Tab-separated table of N, CA and C in Angstrom:
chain	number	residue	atom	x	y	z
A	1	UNK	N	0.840	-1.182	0.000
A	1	UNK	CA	0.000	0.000	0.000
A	1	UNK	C	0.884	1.245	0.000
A	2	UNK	N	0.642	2.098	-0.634
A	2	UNK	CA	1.828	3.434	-0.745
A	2	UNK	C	1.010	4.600	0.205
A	3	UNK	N	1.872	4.932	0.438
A	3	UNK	CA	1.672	5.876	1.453
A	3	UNK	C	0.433	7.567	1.133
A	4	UNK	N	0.226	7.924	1.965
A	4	UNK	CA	-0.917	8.976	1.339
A	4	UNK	C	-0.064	10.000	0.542
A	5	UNK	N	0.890	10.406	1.103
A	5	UNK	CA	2.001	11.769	0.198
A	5	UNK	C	2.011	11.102	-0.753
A	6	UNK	N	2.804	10.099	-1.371
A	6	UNK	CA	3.549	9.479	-2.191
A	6	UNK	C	2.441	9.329	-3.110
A	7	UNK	N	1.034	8.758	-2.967
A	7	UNK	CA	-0.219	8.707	-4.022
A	7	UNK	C	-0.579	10.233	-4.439
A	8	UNK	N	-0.456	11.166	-3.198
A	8	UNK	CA	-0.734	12.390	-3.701
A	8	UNK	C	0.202	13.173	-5.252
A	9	UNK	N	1.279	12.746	-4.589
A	9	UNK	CA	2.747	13.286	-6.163
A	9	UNK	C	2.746	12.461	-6.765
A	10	UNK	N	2.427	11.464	-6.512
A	10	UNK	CA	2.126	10.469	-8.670
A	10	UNK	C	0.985	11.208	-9.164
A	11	UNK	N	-0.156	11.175	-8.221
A	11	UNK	CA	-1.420	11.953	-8.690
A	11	UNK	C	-0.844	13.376	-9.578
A	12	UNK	N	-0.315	14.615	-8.609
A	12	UNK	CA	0.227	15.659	-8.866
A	12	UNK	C	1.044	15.728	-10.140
A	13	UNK	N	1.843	14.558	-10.624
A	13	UNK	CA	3.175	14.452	-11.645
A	13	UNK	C	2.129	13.786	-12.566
A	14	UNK	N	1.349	12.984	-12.555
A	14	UNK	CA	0.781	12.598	-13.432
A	14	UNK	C	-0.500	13.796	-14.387
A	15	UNK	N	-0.712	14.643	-13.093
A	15	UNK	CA	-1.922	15.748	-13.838
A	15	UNK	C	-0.621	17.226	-14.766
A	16	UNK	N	0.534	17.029	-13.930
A	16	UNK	CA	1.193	17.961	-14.751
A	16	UNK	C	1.212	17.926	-16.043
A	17	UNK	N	1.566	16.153	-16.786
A	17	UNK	CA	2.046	15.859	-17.511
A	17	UNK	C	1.049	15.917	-18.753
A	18	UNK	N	-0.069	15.653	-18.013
A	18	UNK	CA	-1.391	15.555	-19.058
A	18	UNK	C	-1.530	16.667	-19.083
A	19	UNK	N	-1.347	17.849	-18.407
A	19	UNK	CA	-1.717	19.070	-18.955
A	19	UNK	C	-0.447	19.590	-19.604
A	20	UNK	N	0.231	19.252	-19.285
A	20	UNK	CA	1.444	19.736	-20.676
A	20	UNK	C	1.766	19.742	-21.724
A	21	UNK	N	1.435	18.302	-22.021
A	21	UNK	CA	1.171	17.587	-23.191
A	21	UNK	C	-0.589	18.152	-24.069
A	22	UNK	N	-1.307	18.842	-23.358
A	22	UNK	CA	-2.484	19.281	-23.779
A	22	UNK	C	-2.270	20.398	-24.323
A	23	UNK	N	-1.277	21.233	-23.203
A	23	UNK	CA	-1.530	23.011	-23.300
A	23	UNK	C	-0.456	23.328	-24.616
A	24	UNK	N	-0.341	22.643	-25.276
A	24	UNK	CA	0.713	22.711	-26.726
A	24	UNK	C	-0.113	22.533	-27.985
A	25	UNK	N	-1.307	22.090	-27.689
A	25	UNK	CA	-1.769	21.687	-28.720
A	25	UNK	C	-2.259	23.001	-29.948
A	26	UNK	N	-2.628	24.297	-29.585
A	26	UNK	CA	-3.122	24.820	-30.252
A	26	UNK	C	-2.407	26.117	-30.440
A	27	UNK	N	-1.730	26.495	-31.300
A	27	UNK	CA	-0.632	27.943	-31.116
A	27	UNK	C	-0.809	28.647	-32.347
A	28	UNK	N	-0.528	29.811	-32.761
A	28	UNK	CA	0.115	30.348	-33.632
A	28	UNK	C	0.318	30.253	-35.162
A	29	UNK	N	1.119	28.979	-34.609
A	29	UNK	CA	2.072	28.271	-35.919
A	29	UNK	C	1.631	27.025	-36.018
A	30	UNK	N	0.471	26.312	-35.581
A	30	UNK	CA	-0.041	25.372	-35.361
A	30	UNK	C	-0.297	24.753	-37.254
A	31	UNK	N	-0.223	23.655	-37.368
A	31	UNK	CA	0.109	22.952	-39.017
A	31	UNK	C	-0.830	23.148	-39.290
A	32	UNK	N	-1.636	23.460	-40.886
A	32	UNK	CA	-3.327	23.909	-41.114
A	32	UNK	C	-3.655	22.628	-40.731
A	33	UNK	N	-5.156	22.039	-41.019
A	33	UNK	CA	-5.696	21.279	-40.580
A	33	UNK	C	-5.683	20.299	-42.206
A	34	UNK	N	-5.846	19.181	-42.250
A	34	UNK	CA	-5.463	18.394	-43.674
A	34	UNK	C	-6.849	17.875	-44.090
A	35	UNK	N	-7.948	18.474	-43.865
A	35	UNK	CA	-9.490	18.148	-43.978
A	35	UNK	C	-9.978	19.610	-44.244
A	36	UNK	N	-9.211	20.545	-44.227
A	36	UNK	CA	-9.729	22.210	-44.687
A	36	UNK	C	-9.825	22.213	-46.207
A	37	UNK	N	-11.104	22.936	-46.276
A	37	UNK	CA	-11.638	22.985	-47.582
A	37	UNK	C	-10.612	24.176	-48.595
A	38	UNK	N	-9.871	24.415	-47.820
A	38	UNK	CA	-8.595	25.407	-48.735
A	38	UNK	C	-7.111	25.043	-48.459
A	39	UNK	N	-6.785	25.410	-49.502
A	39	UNK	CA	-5.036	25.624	-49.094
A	39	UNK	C	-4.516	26.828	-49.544
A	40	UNK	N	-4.121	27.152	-48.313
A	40	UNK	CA	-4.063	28.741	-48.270
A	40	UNK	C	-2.288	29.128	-49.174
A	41	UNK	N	-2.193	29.980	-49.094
A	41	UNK	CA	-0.889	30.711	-50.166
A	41	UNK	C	0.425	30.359	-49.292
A	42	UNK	N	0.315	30.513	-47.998
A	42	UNK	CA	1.437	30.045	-46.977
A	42	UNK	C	1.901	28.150	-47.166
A	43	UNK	N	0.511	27.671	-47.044
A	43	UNK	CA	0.685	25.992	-47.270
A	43	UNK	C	1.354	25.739	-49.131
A	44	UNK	N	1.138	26.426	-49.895
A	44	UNK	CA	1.576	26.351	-50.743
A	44	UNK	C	2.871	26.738	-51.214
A	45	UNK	N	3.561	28.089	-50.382
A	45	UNK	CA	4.714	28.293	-50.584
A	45	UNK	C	5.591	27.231	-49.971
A	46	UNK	N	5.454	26.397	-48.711
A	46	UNK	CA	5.663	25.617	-47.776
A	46	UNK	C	5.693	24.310	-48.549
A	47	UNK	N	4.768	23.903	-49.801
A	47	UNK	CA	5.095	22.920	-50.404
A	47	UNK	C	5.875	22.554	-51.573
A	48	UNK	N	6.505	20.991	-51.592
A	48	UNK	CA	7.294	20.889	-52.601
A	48	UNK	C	6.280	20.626	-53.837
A	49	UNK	N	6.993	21.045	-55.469
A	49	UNK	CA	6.216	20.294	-56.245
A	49	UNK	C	6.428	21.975	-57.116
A	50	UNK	N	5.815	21.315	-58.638
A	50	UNK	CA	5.671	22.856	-59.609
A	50	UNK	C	4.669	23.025	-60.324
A	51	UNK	N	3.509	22.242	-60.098
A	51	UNK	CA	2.009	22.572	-60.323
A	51	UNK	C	1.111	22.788	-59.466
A	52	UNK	N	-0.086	23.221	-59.729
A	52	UNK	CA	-1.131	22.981	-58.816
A	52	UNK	C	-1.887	21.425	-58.699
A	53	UNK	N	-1.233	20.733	-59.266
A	53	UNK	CA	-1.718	18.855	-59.632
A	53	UNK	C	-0.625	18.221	-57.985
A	54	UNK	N	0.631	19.107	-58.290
A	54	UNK	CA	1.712	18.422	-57.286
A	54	UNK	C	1.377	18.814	-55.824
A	55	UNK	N	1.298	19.964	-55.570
A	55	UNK	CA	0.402	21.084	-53.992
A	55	UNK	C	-0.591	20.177	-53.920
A	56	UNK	N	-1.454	19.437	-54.717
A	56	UNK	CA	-3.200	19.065	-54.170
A	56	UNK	C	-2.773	17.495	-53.791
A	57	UNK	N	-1.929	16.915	-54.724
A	57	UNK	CA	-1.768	15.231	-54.525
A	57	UNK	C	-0.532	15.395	-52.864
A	58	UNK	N	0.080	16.487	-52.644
A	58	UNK	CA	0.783	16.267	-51.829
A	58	UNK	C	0.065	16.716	-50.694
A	59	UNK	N	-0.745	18.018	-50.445
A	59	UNK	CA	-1.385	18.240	-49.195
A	59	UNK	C	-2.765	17.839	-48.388
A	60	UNK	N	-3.376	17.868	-50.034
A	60	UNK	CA	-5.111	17.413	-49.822
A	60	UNK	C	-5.224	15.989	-51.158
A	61	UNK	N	-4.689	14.897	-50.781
A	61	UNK	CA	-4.852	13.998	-51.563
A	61	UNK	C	-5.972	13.443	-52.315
A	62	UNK	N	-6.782	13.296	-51.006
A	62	UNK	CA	-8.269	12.729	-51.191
A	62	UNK	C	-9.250	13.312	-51.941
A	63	UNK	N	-8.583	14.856	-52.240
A	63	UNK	CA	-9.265	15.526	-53.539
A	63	UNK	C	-9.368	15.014	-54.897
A	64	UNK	N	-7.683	14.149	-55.259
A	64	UNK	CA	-7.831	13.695	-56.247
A	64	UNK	C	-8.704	12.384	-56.339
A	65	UNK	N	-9.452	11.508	-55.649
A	65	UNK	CA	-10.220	10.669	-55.791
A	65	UNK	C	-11.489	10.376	-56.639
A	66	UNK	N	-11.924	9.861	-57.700
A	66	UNK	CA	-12.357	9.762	-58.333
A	66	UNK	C	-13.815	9.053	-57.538
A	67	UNK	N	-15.250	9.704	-57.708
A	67	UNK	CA	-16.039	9.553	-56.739
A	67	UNK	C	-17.030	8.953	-57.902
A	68	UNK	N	-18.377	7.940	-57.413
A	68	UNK	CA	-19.134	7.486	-58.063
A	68	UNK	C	-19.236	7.179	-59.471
A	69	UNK	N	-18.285	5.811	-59.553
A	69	UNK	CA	-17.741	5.604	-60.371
A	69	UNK	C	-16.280	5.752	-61.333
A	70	UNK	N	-16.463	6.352	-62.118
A	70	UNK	CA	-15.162	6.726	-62.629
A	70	UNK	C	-15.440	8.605	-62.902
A	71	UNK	N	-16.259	9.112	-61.849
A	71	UNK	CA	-16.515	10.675	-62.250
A	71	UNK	C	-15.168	11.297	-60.944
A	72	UNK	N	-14.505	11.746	-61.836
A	72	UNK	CA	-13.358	12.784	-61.126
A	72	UNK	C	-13.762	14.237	-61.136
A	73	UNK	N	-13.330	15.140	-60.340
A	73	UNK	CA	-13.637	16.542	-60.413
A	73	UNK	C	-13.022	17.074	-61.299
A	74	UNK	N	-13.638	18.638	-61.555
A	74	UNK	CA	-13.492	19.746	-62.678
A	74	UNK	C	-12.640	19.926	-62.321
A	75	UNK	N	-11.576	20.956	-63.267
A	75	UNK	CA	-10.504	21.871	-62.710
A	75	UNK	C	-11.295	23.179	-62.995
A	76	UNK	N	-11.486	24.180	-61.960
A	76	UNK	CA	-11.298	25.406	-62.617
A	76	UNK	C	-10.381	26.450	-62.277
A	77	UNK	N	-9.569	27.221	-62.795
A	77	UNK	CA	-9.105	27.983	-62.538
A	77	UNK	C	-9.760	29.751	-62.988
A	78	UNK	N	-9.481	30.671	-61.391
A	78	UNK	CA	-10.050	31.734	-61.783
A	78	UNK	C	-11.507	31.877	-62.344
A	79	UNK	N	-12.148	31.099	-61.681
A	79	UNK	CA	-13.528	31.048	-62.526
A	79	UNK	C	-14.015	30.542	-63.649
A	80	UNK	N	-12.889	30.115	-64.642
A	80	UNK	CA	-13.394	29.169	-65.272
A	80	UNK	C	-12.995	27.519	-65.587
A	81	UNK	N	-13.982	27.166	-66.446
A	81	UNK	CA	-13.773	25.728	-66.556
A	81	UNK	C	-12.093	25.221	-67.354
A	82	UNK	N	-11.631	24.813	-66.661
A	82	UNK	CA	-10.268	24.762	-67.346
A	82	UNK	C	-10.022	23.335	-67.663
A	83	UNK	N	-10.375	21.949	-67.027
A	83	UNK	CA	-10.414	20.563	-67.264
A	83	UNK	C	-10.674	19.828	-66.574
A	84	UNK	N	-9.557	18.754	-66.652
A	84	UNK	CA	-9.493	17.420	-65.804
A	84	UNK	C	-8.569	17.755	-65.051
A	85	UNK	N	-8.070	17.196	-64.092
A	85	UNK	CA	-7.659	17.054	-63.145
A	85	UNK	C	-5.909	16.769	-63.594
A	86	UNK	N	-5.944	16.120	-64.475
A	86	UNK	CA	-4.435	16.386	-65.460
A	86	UNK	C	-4.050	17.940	-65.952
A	87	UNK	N	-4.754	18.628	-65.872
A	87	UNK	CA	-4.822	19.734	-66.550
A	87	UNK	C	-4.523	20.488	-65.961
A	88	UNK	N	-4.153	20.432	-64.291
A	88	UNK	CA	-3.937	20.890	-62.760
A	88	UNK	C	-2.300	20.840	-62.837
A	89	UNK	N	-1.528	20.189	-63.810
A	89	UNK	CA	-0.320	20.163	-64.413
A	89	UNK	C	0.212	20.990	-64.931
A	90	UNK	N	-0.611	22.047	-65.636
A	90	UNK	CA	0.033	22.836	-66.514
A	90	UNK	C	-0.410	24.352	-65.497
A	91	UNK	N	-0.680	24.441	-64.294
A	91	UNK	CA	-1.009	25.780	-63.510
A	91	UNK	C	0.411	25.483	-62.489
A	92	UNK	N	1.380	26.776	-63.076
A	92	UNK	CA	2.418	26.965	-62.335
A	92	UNK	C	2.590	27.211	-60.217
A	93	UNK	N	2.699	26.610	-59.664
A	93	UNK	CA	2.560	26.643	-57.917
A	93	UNK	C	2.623	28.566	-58.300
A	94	UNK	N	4.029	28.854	-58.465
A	94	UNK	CA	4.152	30.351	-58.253
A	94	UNK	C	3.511	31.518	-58.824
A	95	UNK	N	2.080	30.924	-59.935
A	95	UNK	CA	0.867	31.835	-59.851
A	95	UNK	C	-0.383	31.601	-59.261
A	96	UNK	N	-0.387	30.668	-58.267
A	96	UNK	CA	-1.110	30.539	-57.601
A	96	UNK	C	-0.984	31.498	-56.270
A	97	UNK	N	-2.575	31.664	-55.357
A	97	UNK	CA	-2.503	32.463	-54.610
A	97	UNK	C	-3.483	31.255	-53.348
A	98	UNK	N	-4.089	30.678	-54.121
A	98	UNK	CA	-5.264	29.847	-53.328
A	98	UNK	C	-5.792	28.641	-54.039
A	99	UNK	N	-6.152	27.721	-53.321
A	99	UNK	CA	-6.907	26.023	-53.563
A	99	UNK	C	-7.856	26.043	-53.258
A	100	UNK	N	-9.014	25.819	-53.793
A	100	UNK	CA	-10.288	25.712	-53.266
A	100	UNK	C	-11.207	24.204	-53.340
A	101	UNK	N	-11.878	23.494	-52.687
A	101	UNK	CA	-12.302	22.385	-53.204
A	101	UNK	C	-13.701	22.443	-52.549
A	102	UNK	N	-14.994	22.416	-53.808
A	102	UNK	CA	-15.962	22.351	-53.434
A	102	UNK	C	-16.850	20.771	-53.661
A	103	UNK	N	-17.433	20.927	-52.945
A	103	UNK	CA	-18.367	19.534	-52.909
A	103	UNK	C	-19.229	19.736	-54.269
A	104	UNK	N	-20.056	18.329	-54.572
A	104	UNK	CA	-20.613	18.136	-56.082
A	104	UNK	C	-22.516	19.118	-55.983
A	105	UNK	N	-22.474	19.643	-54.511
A	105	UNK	CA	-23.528	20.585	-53.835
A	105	UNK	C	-22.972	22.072	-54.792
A	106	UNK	N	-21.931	22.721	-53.935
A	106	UNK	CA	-21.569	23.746	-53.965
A	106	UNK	C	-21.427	23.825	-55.281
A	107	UNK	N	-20.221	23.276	-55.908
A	107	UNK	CA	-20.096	22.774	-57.268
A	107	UNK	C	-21.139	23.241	-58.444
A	108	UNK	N	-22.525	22.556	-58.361
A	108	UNK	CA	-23.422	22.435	-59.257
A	108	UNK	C	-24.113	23.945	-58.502
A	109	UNK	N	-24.309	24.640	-57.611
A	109	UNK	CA	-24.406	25.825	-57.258
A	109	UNK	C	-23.793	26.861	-58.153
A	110	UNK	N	-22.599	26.694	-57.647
A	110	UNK	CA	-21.885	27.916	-58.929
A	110	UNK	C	-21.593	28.043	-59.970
A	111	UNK	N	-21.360	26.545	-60.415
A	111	UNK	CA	-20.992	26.420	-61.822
A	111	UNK	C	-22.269	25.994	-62.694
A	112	UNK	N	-23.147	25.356	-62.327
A	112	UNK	CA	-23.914	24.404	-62.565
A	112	UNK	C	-24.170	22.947	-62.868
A	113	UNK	N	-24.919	22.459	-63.901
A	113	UNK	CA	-24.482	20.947	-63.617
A	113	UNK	C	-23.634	19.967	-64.223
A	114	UNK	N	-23.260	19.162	-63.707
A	114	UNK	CA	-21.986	18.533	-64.518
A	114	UNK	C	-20.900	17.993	-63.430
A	115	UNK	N	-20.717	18.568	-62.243
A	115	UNK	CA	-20.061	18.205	-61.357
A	115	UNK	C	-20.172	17.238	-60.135
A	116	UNK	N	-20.775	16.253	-61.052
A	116	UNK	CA	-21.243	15.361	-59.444
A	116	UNK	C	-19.701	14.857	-58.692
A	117	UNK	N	-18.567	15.070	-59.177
A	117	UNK	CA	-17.345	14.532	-58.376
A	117	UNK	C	-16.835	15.659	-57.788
A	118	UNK	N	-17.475	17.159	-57.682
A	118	UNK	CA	-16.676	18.213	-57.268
A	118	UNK	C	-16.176	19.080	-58.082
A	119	UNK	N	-15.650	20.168	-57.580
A	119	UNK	CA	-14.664	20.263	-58.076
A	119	UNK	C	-13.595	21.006	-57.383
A	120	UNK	N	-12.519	21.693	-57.934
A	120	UNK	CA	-11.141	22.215	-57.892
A	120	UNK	C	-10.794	23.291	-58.012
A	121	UNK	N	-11.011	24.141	-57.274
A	121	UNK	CA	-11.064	25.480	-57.994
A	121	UNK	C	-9.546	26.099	-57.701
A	122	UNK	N	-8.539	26.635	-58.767
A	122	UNK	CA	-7.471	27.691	-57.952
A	122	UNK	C	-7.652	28.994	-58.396
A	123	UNK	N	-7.294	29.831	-57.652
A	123	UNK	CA	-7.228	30.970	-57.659
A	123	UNK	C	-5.875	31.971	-58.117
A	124	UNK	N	-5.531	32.179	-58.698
A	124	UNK	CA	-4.245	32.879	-59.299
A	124	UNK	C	-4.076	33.867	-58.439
A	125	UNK	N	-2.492	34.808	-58.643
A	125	UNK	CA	-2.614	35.675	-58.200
A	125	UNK	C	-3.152	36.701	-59.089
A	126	UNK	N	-3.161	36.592	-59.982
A	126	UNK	CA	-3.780	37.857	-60.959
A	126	UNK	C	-5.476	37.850	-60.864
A	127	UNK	N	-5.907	37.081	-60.446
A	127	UNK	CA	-7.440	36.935	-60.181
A	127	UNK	C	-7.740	37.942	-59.166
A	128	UNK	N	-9.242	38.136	-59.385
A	128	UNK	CA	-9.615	39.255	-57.919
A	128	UNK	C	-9.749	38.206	-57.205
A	129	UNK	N	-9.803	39.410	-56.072
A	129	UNK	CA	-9.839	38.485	-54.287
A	129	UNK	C	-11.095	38.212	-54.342
């Protein structure tokens, strides 16, 4: 049987530790989140690669997934319809400003219909905000 002090400071060392290990979790500089519907201009300078095909397969993978069936998402860039998802190859990382990925909802909202896999939207820097 351990003594009452001695249960008290395992207790004590044990609540430090869990709160230490807690109070780190959320800062500043904290990594974006890898389920955010964007990738912001910072995550992109931060990544390796020289398209906008290489930034999406390396940060937000699961974008490139080909959904109900063999239907893959649009590319658009700047508002318009630009392709397939190969086509995300030929948009240089260093005119990009922003990643956008909308659901086959939002999708058929703005663009209209045609997008049941989503789509891809980037944003240039020469595009308005």
């Amino acid at each position: 049987m351990m003594p009452a002090r001695t249960h008290a400071l395992c207790l004590l060392t044990i609540g430090a530790v869990a709160c230490s290990s807690s109070a780190g979790g959320a800062s500043a500089t904290a990594a974006p989140r890898r389920n955010s519907p964007v990738i912001t201009a910072e995550e992109i300078a931060a990544a390796s690669g020289s398209s906008a095909y290489d930034v999406v397969r390396q940060l937000r993978p699961a974008w490139l997934v080909t959904r109900g069936g063999n239907a893959e998402p649009v590319a658009y860039v700047d508002g318009t319809r630009y392709g397939s998802l190969e086509d995300l190859r030929n948009v240089a990382v260093d005119t990009i400003r922003e990643i956008r990925w909308m659901d086959s909802r939002d999708a058929t909202t703005r663009y209209g219909t045609g997008h049941q896999a989503g789509v891809i939207e980037v944003m240039t820097v020469r595009s308005p905000r």
